[in-house]
XYZ file of C-alpha atoms in Angstrom:
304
model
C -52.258 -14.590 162.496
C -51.304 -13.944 166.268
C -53.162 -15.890 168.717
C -54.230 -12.163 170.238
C -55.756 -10.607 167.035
C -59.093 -9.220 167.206
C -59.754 -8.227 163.528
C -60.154 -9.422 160.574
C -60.791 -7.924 156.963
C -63.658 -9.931 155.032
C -62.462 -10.025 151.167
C -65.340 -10.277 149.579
C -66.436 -6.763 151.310
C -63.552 -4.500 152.652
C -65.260 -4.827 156.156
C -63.019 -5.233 158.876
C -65.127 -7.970 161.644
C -63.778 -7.847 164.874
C -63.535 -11.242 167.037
C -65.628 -11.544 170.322
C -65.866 -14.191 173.004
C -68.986 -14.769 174.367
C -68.802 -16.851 178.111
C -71.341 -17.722 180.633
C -70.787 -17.738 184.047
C -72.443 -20.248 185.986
C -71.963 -19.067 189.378
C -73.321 -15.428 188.783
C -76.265 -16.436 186.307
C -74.499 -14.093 183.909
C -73.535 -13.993 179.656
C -70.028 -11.601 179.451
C -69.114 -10.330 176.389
C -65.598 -9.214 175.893
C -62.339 -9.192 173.092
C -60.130 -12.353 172.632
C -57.893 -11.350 175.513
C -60.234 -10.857 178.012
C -60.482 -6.979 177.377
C -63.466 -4.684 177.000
C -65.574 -7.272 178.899
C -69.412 -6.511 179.653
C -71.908 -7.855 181.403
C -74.471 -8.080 178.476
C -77.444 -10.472 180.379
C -78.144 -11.267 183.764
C -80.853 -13.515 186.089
C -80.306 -16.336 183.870
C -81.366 -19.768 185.391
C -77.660 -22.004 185.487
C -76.599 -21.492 181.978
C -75.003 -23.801 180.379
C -74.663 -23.579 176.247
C -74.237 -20.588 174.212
C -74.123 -19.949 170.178
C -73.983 -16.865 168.317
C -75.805 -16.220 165.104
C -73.357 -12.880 163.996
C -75.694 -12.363 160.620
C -78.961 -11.909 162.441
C -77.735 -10.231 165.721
C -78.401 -12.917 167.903
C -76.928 -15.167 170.226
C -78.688 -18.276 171.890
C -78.138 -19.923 175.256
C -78.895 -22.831 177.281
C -80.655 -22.775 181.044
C -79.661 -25.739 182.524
C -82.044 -25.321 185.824
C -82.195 -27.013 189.117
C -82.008 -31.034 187.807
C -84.934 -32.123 190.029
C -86.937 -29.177 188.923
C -86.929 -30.450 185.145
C -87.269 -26.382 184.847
C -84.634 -25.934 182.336
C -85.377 -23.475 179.008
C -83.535 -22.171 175.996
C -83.409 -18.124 175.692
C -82.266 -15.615 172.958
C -81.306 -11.529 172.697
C -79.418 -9.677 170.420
C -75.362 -9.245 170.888
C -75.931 -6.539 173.296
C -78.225 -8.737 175.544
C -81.511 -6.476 174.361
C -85.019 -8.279 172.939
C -84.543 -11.097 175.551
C -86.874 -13.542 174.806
C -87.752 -17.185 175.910
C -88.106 -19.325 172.743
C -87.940 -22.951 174.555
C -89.930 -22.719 177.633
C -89.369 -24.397 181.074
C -91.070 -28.480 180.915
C -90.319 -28.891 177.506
C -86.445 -29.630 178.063
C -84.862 -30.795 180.773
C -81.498 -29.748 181.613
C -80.194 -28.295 178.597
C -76.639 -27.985 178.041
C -74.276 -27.631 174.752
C -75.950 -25.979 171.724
C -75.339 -25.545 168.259
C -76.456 -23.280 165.285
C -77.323 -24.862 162.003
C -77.903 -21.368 159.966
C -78.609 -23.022 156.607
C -81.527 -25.285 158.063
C -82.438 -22.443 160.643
C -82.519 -25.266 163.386
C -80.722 -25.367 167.163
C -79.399 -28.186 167.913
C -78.576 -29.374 171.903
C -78.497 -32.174 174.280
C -80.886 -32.789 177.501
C -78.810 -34.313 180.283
C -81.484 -35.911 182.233
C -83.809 -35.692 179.818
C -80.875 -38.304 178.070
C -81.810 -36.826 174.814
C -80.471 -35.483 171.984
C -83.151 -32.703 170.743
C -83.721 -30.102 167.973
C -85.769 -26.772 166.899
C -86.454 -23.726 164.568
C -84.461 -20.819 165.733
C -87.673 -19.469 167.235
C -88.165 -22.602 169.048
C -91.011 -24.417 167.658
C -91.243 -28.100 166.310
C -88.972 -29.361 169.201
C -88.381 -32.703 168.000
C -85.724 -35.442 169.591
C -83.817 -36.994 167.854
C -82.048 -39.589 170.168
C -83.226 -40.650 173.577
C -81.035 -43.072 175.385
C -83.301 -43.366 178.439
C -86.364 -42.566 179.728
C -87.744 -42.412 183.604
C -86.564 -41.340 186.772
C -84.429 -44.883 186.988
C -83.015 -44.315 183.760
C -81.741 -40.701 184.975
C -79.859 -42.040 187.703
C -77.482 -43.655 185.359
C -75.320 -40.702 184.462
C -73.999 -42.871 181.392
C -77.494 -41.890 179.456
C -76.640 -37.986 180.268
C -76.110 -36.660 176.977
C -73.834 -33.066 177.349
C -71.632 -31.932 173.945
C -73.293 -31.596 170.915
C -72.388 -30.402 167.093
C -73.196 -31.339 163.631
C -71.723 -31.921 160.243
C -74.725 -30.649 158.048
C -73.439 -31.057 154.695
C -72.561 -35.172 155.379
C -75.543 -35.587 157.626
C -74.214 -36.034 160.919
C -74.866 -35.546 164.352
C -72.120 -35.737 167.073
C -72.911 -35.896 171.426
C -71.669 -36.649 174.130
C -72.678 -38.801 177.096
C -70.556 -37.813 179.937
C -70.871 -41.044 182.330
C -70.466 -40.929 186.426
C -67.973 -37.887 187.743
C -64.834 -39.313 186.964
C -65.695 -42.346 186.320
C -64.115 -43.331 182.806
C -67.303 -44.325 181.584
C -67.903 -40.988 178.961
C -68.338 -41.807 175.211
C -68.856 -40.028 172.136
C -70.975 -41.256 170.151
C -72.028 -40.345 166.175
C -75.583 -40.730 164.234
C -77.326 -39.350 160.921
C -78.912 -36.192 161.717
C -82.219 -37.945 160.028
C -84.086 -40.898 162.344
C -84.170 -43.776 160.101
C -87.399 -44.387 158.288
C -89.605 -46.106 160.782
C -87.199 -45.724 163.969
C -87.050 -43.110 166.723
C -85.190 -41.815 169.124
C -85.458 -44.762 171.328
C -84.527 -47.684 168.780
C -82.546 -46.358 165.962
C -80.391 -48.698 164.840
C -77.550 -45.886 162.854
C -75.713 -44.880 166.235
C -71.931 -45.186 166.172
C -69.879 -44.969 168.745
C -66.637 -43.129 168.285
C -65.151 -43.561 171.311
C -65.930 -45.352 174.865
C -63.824 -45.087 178.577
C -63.423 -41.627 178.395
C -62.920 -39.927 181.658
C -65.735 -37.290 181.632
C -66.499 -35.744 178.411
C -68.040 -32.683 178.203
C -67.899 -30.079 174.960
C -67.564 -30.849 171.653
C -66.200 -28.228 168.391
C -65.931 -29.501 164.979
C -63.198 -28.426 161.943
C -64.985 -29.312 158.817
C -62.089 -27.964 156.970
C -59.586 -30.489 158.252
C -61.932 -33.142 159.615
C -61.016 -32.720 163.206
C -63.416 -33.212 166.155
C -62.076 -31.547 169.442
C -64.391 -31.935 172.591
C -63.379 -30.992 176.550
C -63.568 -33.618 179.904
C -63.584 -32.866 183.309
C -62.536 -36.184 184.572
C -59.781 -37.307 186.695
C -56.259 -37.179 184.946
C -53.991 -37.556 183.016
C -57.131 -38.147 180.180
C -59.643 -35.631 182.212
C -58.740 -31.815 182.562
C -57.958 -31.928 178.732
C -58.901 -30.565 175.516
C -58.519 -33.289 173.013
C -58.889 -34.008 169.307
C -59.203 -37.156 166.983
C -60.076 -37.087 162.816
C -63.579 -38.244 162.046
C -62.626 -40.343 159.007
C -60.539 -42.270 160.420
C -60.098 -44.371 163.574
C -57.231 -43.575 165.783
C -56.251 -42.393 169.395
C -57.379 -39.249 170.419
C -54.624 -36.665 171.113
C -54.469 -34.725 174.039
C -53.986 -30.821 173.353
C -54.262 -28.897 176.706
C -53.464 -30.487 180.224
C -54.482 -29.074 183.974
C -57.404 -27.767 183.565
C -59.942 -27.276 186.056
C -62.745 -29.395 184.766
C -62.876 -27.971 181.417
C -65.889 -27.184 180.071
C -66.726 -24.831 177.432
C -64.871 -25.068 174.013
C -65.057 -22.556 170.794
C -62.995 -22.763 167.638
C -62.022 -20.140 165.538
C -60.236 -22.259 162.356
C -58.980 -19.686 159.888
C -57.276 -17.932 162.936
C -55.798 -21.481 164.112
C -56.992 -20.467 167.665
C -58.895 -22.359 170.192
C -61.071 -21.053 173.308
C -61.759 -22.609 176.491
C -63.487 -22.242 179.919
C -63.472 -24.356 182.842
C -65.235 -24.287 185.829
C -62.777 -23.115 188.135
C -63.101 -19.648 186.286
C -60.286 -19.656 183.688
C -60.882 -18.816 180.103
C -57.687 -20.034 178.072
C -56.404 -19.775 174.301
C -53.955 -21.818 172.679
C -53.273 -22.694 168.946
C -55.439 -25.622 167.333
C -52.622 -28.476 168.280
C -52.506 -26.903 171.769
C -49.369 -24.665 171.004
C -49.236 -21.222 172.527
C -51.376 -21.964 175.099
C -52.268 -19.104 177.092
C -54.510 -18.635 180.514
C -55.670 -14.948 179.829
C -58.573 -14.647 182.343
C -58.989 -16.774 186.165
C -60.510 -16.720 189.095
C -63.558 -15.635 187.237
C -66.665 -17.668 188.577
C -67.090 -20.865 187.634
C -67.626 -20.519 183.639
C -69.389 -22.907 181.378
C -69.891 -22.456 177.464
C -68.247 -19.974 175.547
C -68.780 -19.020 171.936
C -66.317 -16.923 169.248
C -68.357 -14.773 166.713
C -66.639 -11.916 164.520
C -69.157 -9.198 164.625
């Protein structure tokens, strides 16, 4: 399939889905909508509060998104509206979260799933936003904030082995990130705080940021906007088995967002200087499609 086509015919139906991107832009408090290469873009919701994460639940019309806030505020919230941006509603409201930032959709257990940067946790809720629990919590206090090692950022799942994957992004630039892996279930008797199942995956990282996971090969990719030649990637590494990450995409502009689509071998990604690039899943065929566009941070791909 070319890296530039928008359709796709589902078998098991005849329907013909067509592939959008879904990006928020930081800078203008804004979701876009728009095709694969940038084209028929719309501005589908506006006045957010800094967004940060977005995920798109194509079956029930919905897509879900992240207000980060003002940090000191601790005024961050979790929204959701339909595709077109109508029936905008609040489901996680400000003081419950902190700064909110990468989320994820798991539609079989109906739960969202995102980390809380100086909240330093790793929390979860029903799609309408109730029975917010955390589930990891690597600090707690304003002292504990001010270590930027506890900030958890990237977040997805592997639901059918039980897993939960985050990041914790470290100082700006300051090859101190990790990624770090857990069961999705707290130990009997354990919390948050002192649960003794937490893996990490990988430590001295320049500044990761987004994470995307292929179940069907095994493949974890995540962003960092750190200092080069590790930072201002896109990188990958197998969650089976230990080894090196790989480095994908170079020279980016403090990536940030990240979106896979795997049967169309295609990546997405934003960074914060306003480019939105696709490239190949190995980082082939890269292509820088839209710039200059505000400084972007999560994207989603949905076929609709």
């Amino acid at each position: 399939m070319s890296a530039f086509s928008s359709t796709r015919t589902d078998a098991s139906s005849g329907v013909i889905r067509h592939g959008r991107l879904f990006v928020l832009e930081l800078s203008g408090d804004r979701i876009h909508s728009m095709n694969i290469d940038g084209s028929d873009r719309k501005t589908i919701v506006t006045d957010c509060h800094l967004p940060d994460g977005i995920v798109v639940d194509a079956q029930a019309g919905h897509i879900y998104w992240t207000n980060m806030g003002v940090p000191n505020l601790d005024d961050g919230s979790i929204e959701r509206a339909d595709l077109d941006g109508g029936n905008r509603r609040v489901i996680v409201a400000r003081g419950i979260t902190h700064t909110p930032k990468q989320i994820h959709l798991d539609k079989d257990a109906s739960k969202l799933y995102w980390c809380d940067r100086e909240g330093m946790r790793v929390m979860r809720a029903n799609l309408d936003g109730s029975h917010v629990e955390t589930l990891v919590e690597t600090g707690r206090g304003e002292k504990d904030s001010r270590d930027q090692t506890r900030w958890c950022v990237g977040i997805t799942i592997d639901s059918k082995s039980g897993k939960l994957y985050w990041t914790q992004k470290g100082p700006t630039k300051g090859g101190l990130g990790r990624l770090c892996r857990a069961n999705i279930d707290i130990p009997n008797g354990q919390t948050g705080a002192n649960r003794s199942d937490i893996e990490l995956l990988f430590d001295q990282l320049p500044e990761p940021i987004d994470l995307e996971l292929d179940l069907k090969n095994r493949v974890l990719y995540w962003t960092d906007r750190g200092d080069p030649p590790r930072g201002n990637t896109v990188n990958r590494a197998s969650i089976d088995k230990k080894s090196a990450p790989e480095i994908l995409i170079t020279h980016l502009m403090e990536g940030i967002g990240l979106a896979l689509d795997v049967p169309g071998n295609r990546m997405f990604v934003t960074d914060f200087a306003g480019s939105v690039y696709s490239a190949d899943l190995d980082g082939k065929n890269e292509s820088n499609f839209l710039y200059a566009q505000g400084n972007l941070t999560g994207i989603a791909y949905a076929e609709i």
